[in-house]
C-alpha cells in the first residue's frame, strides 16, 4: 500500500505548503495510487469519478512538469463539458497558487472566441477546455501544442459517449509523441481500452472503486421469465416503496415504455435518454432534483452526466453485459452515509451476467424470488412537490429571490411550501408543495413577478 502522505512525493516545498493551506491533509485513494507514477512521467489510466480528488491527481503532476519561463502550452486538459472544464480550471488555479507566474487559459465553446485568442497570444502554460473549441483554435493557428508535455483526458468515457472521438484524435495528432498521457474515466469499456492502446505508452492502471463499501448497498437479484419483467418491477416498488429510484434500461424506447407503464400504475416516473432535446432534459433533471418526480428511467449514457446526491434504490430492469457498468450503476445509491438498495431483474439467458458480476465483485450474488414480495394493491408513488414552470428567466433578470418574494409576499404562501428554484435563460422552475399548486397558479394568472406579468404552468 502506497503512503498517503503528500510529503512522501517528490514535489516542491512550496506545493506541500500550498496543499496544507488548502486543507488537504492526506492523499485520497486515487491520488495515492496515481501520483507516484504520474510524477515519474508514466502514462496512467485511472478509474475515478468527480469527488475522488482526481483533479489534484493529475494537477499536481502536470504542474510539477511546467517550466514557467517557457511561454508555450505545456499541459492540455480535455473535458467533455464546459462545467467540468470550469471546475478543473478552478482546482488547477488553487493548486498553482504558490507557483509563480503560471498562466491557465480556459477554452470552451459557447464563449466568445477573441478574448480566448488574446489570452493565448499573451502566452500561457496550461489549457483546459472542451474538444470542439480547442480544435477551432488549432485550425485557426491561435493554439499550438508542439511543446506539450502533459495531456489529460478527463472523463474520457463521457467524451466518447458525446461523439468527440474523432475530434480528440485530431487534437492528439498535433501533440508531440513524447508527451505524457493521463486518462481518467469512470468506466472502462472497450472503446476506452482501444483509445488507450492508440494514445498511451505502457500505462499504469489505477482502480480505486471497483467495489463499494461492504454493507452499504444491499444487492438482490430476481430471476423472471421475459413476460414477467414489468409485473416484477411493480412488485419491487410495492414491496420496497423507495422514495426515490433510478431505473436502468438498455434502449431509449424501453426507457419510454417502462416510464409510461409505471405512470399508468400511479408511480411517477420520467424517462431520460439521448433523444430528449436540451430543454426537455433540463426539465426532467430539474423535476428529479427538486422532488417533483420520484423515479427516473435512464440509459447508462444519459445517467452518466447526472449529478445525483443520494438515491434510495437503483433498479436494473435489465443487467448490463459489463459487470463494471453494474458496479457503476449501483454506486448511485448508498451515498452520503446512507444505506441503499440495488435490485436487479434478469432472465435465464442473463444468468451469465449475474455470475460475472459476482466474480467481478468477489462475492456471490444474493437471489430473492419475486413471488415472495409483498404486493400492495392500490399502491401509488407520488412526489411531495410539483414543478411550476414560469416563462421568464435569467434573460428577464429574474432571480430566485424575486419568485420567492412574489409567492411569499403578494401570494401569501408560507415559505415552507416552496422548494428548489432553478433559473434558466428563458424560463424558471419552482417546486411547490402539492397542496399549494392551485393557489400559486391562480396567483400567477393575475399577479406579477418583478412588476411584470408572467405565465406559469404545471409540468
Ligand atoms: P475532484 O474529484 O477533483 O473534483 O475533487 C473533489 C474535491 O476534493 C475538490 O473540492 C478538491 O478540492 C478536494 N480534494 C482533492 N484532493 C483532496 C485531498 N487530498 N484532501 C482533501 N480534499 C481534497
PDB file of N, CA and C in Angstrom, residues 169-210:
ATOM      1  N   UNK A 169      -8.957  12.636 -31.545  1.00  0.00           N
ATOM      2  CA  UNK A 169      -7.840  12.037 -32.282  1.00  0.00           C
ATOM      3  C   UNK A 169      -7.086  13.115 -33.054  1.00  0.00           C
ATOM      4  N   UNK A 170      -7.838  14.060 -33.639  1.00  0.00           N
ATOM      5  CA  UNK A 170      -7.181  15.124 -34.405  1.00  0.00           C
ATOM      6  C   UNK A 170      -6.362  16.042 -33.510  1.00  0.00           C
ATOM      7  N   UNK A 171      -6.891  16.314 -32.327  1.00  0.00           N
ATOM      8  CA  UNK A 171      -6.136  17.170 -31.389  1.00  0.00           C
ATOM      9  C   UNK A 171      -4.856  16.441 -30.959  1.00  0.00           C
ATOM     10  N   UNK A 172      -5.023  15.175 -30.596  1.00  0.00           N
ATOM     11  CA  UNK A 172      -3.877  14.416 -30.087  1.00  0.00           C
ATOM     12  C   UNK A 172      -2.780  14.310 -31.156  1.00  0.00           C
ATOM     13  N   UNK A 173      -3.208  14.229 -32.433  1.00  0.00           N
ATOM     14  CA  UNK A 173      -2.224  14.118 -33.523  1.00  0.00           C
ATOM     15  C   UNK A 173      -1.329  15.357 -33.604  1.00  0.00           C
ATOM     16  N   UNK A 174      -1.770  16.448 -33.010  1.00  0.00           N
ATOM     17  CA  UNK A 174      -0.953  17.674 -33.072  1.00  0.00           C
ATOM     18  C   UNK A 174      -0.068  17.864 -31.848  1.00  0.00           C
ATOM     19  N   UNK A 175       0.004  16.845 -31.007  1.00  0.00           N
ATOM     20  CA  UNK A 175       0.856  16.952 -29.813  1.00  0.00           C
ATOM     21  C   UNK A 175       2.094  16.063 -30.017  1.00  0.00           C
ATOM     22  N   UNK A 176       3.183  16.368 -29.319  1.00  0.00           N
ATOM     23  CA  UNK A 176       4.393  15.560 -29.515  1.00  0.00           C
ATOM     24  C   UNK A 176       4.197  14.125 -29.035  1.00  0.00           C
ATOM     25  N   UNK A 177       4.839  13.189 -29.693  1.00  0.00           N
ATOM     26  CA  UNK A 177       4.732  11.777 -29.309  1.00  0.00           C
ATOM     27  C   UNK A 177       5.353  11.525 -27.932  1.00  0.00           C
ATOM     28  N   UNK A 178       6.254  12.405 -27.539  1.00  0.00           N
ATOM     29  CA  UNK A 178       6.974  12.223 -26.264  1.00  0.00           C
ATOM     30  C   UNK A 178       6.115  12.619 -25.053  1.00  0.00           C
ATOM     31  N   UNK A 179       4.921  13.114 -25.293  1.00  0.00           N
ATOM     32  CA  UNK A 179       4.087  13.615 -24.191  1.00  0.00           C
ATOM     33  C   UNK A 179       3.725  12.504 -23.197  1.00  0.00           C
ATOM     34  N   UNK A 180       3.332  12.944 -22.003  1.00  0.00           N
ATOM     35  CA  UNK A 180       2.777  12.014 -21.017  1.00  0.00           C
ATOM     36  C   UNK A 180       1.253  12.097 -21.143  1.00  0.00           C
ATOM     37  N   UNK A 181       0.579  10.954 -21.171  1.00  0.00           N
ATOM     38  CA  UNK A 181      -0.879  10.970 -21.353  1.00  0.00           C
ATOM     39  C   UNK A 181      -1.574  10.367 -20.132  1.00  0.00           C
ATOM     40  N   UNK A 182      -2.401  11.174 -19.479  1.00  0.00           N
ATOM     41  CA  UNK A 182      -3.100  10.720 -18.275  1.00  0.00           C
ATOM     42  C   UNK A 182      -4.583  10.632 -18.615  1.00  0.00           C
ATOM     43  N   UNK A 183      -5.130   9.449 -18.491  1.00  0.00           N
ATOM     44  CA  UNK A 183      -6.530   9.262 -18.887  1.00  0.00           C
ATOM     45  C   UNK A 183      -7.369   8.922 -17.656  1.00  0.00           C
ATOM     46  N   UNK A 184      -8.427   9.705 -17.451  1.00  0.00           N
ATOM     47  CA  UNK A 184      -9.339   9.466 -16.328  1.00  0.00           C
ATOM     48  C   UNK A 184     -10.705   9.120 -16.874  1.00  0.00           C
ATOM     49  N   UNK A 185     -11.309   8.106 -16.311  1.00  0.00           N
ATOM     50  CA  UNK A 185     -12.586   7.639 -16.825  1.00  0.00           C
ATOM     51  C   UNK A 185     -13.326   6.921 -15.702  1.00  0.00           C
ATOM     52  N   UNK A 186     -14.642   7.145 -15.621  1.00  0.00           N
ATOM     53  CA  UNK A 186     -15.395   6.476 -14.547  1.00  0.00           C
ATOM     54  C   UNK A 186     -15.592   5.005 -14.887  1.00  0.00           C
ATOM     55  N   UNK A 187     -15.674   4.710 -16.182  1.00  0.00           N
ATOM     56  CA  UNK A 187     -15.846   3.312 -16.599  1.00  0.00           C
ATOM     57  C   UNK A 187     -14.749   2.980 -17.611  1.00  0.00           C
ATOM     58  N   UNK A 188     -14.631   1.703 -17.928  1.00  0.00           N
ATOM     59  CA  UNK A 188     -13.524   1.278 -18.773  1.00  0.00           C
ATOM     60  C   UNK A 188     -14.005   0.298 -19.845  1.00  0.00           C
ATOM     61  N   UNK A 189     -14.965   0.735 -20.645  1.00  0.00           N
ATOM     62  CA  UNK A 189     -15.494  -0.163 -21.685  1.00  0.00           C
ATOM     63  C   UNK A 189     -14.519  -0.286 -22.860  1.00  0.00           C
ATOM     64  N   UNK A 190     -14.859  -1.146 -23.804  1.00  0.00           N
ATOM     65  CA  UNK A 190     -13.957  -1.470 -24.926  1.00  0.00           C
ATOM     66  C   UNK A 190     -13.471  -0.230 -25.704  1.00  0.00           C
ATOM     67  N   UNK A 191     -14.346   0.736 -26.058  1.00  0.00           N
ATOM     68  CA  UNK A 191     -13.827   1.881 -26.828  1.00  0.00           C
ATOM     69  C   UNK A 191     -12.738   2.654 -26.078  1.00  0.00           C
ATOM     70  N   UNK A 192     -12.833   2.684 -24.753  1.00  0.00           N
ATOM     71  CA  UNK A 192     -11.797   3.377 -23.966  1.00  0.00           C
ATOM     72  C   UNK A 192     -10.502   2.561 -24.023  1.00  0.00           C
ATOM     73  N   UNK A 193     -10.642   1.250 -23.920  1.00  0.00           N
ATOM     74  CA  UNK A 193      -9.448   0.400 -23.984  1.00  0.00           C
ATOM     75  C   UNK A 193      -8.723   0.621 -25.316  1.00  0.00           C
ATOM     76  N   UNK A 194      -9.528   0.676 -26.411  1.00  0.00           N
ATOM     77  CA  UNK A 194      -8.934   0.886 -27.734  1.00  0.00           C
ATOM     78  C   UNK A 194      -8.207   2.223 -27.795  1.00  0.00           C
ATOM     79  N   UNK A 195      -8.847   3.213 -27.212  1.00  0.00           N
ATOM     80  CA  UNK A 195      -8.253   4.537 -27.247  1.00  0.00           C
ATOM     81  C   UNK A 195      -6.925   4.555 -26.483  1.00  0.00           C
ATOM     82  N   UNK A 196      -6.911   3.905 -25.309  1.00  0.00           N
ATOM     83  CA  UNK A 196      -5.674   3.846 -24.510  1.00  0.00           C
ATOM     84  C   UNK A 196      -4.559   3.207 -25.327  1.00  0.00           C
ATOM     85  N   UNK A 197      -4.898   2.127 -26.017  1.00  0.00           N
ATOM     86  CA  UNK A 197      -3.860   1.440 -26.811  1.00  0.00           C
ATOM     87  C   UNK A 197      -3.294   2.368 -27.874  1.00  0.00           C
ATOM     88  N   UNK A 198      -4.141   3.241 -28.427  1.00  0.00           N
ATOM     89  CA  UNK A 198      -3.612   4.056 -29.514  1.00  0.00           C
ATOM     90  C   UNK A 198      -2.942   5.341 -29.030  1.00  0.00           C
ATOM     91  N   UNK A 199      -3.275   5.828 -27.843  1.00  0.00           N
ATOM     92  CA  UNK A 199      -2.672   7.120 -27.449  1.00  0.00           C
ATOM     93  C   UNK A 199      -1.691   7.035 -26.275  1.00  0.00           C
ATOM     94  N   UNK A 200      -1.576   5.853 -25.657  1.00  0.00           N
ATOM     95  CA  UNK A 200      -0.703   5.770 -24.482  1.00  0.00           C
ATOM     96  C   UNK A 200       0.430   4.783 -24.683  1.00  0.00           C
ATOM     97  N   UNK A 201       1.467   4.957 -23.852  1.00  0.00           N
ATOM     98  CA  UNK A 201       2.586   4.007 -23.892  1.00  0.00           C
ATOM     99  C   UNK A 201       2.686   3.321 -22.544  1.00  0.00           C
ATOM    100  N   UNK A 202       2.539   2.042 -22.540  1.00  0.00           N
ATOM    101  CA  UNK A 202       2.747   1.235 -21.352  1.00  0.00           C
ATOM    102  C   UNK A 202       2.135   1.853 -20.083  1.00  0.00           C
ATOM    103  N   UNK A 203       0.835   2.141 -20.121  1.00  0.00           N
ATOM    104  CA  UNK A 203       0.234   2.856 -18.989  1.00  0.00           C
ATOM    105  C   UNK A 203       0.099   2.015 -17.719  1.00  0.00           C
ATOM    106  N   UNK A 204       0.116   2.698 -16.583  1.00  0.00           N
ATOM    107  CA  UNK A 204      -0.161   2.054 -15.296  1.00  0.00           C
ATOM    108  C   UNK A 204      -1.665   2.191 -15.066  1.00  0.00           C
ATOM    109  N   UNK A 205      -2.316   1.103 -14.650  1.00  0.00           N
ATOM    110  CA  UNK A 205      -3.755   1.187 -14.405  1.00  0.00           C
ATOM    111  C   UNK A 205      -4.025   1.384 -12.921  1.00  0.00           C
ATOM    112  N   UNK A 206      -4.863   2.343 -12.614  1.00  0.00           N
ATOM    113  CA  UNK A 206      -5.211   2.626 -11.220  1.00  0.00           C
ATOM    114  C   UNK A 206      -6.714   2.439 -11.052  1.00  0.00           C
ATOM    115  N   UNK A 207      -7.099   1.546 -10.180  1.00  0.00           N
ATOM    116  CA  UNK A 207      -8.529   1.325  -9.945  1.00  0.00           C
ATOM    117  C   UNK A 207      -8.796   1.537  -8.469  1.00  0.00           C
ATOM    118  N   UNK A 208      -9.724   2.391  -8.168  1.00  0.00           N
ATOM    119  CA  UNK A 208      -9.971   2.644  -6.742  1.00  0.00           C
ATOM    120  C   UNK A 208     -11.399   2.359  -6.349  1.00  0.00           C
ATOM    121  N   UNK A 209     -12.267   2.100  -7.311  1.00  0.00           N
ATOM    122  CA  UNK A 209     -13.664   1.998  -6.916  1.00  0.00           C
ATOM    123  C   UNK A 209     -14.378   0.846  -7.583  1.00  0.00           C
ATOM    124  N   UNK A 210     -13.676  -0.262  -7.753  1.00  0.00           N
ATOM    125  CA  UNK A 210     -14.340  -1.384  -8.408  1.00  0.00           C
ATOM    126  C   UNK A 210     -15.393  -1.996  -7.490  1.00  0.00           C
TER     127      UNK A 210
END
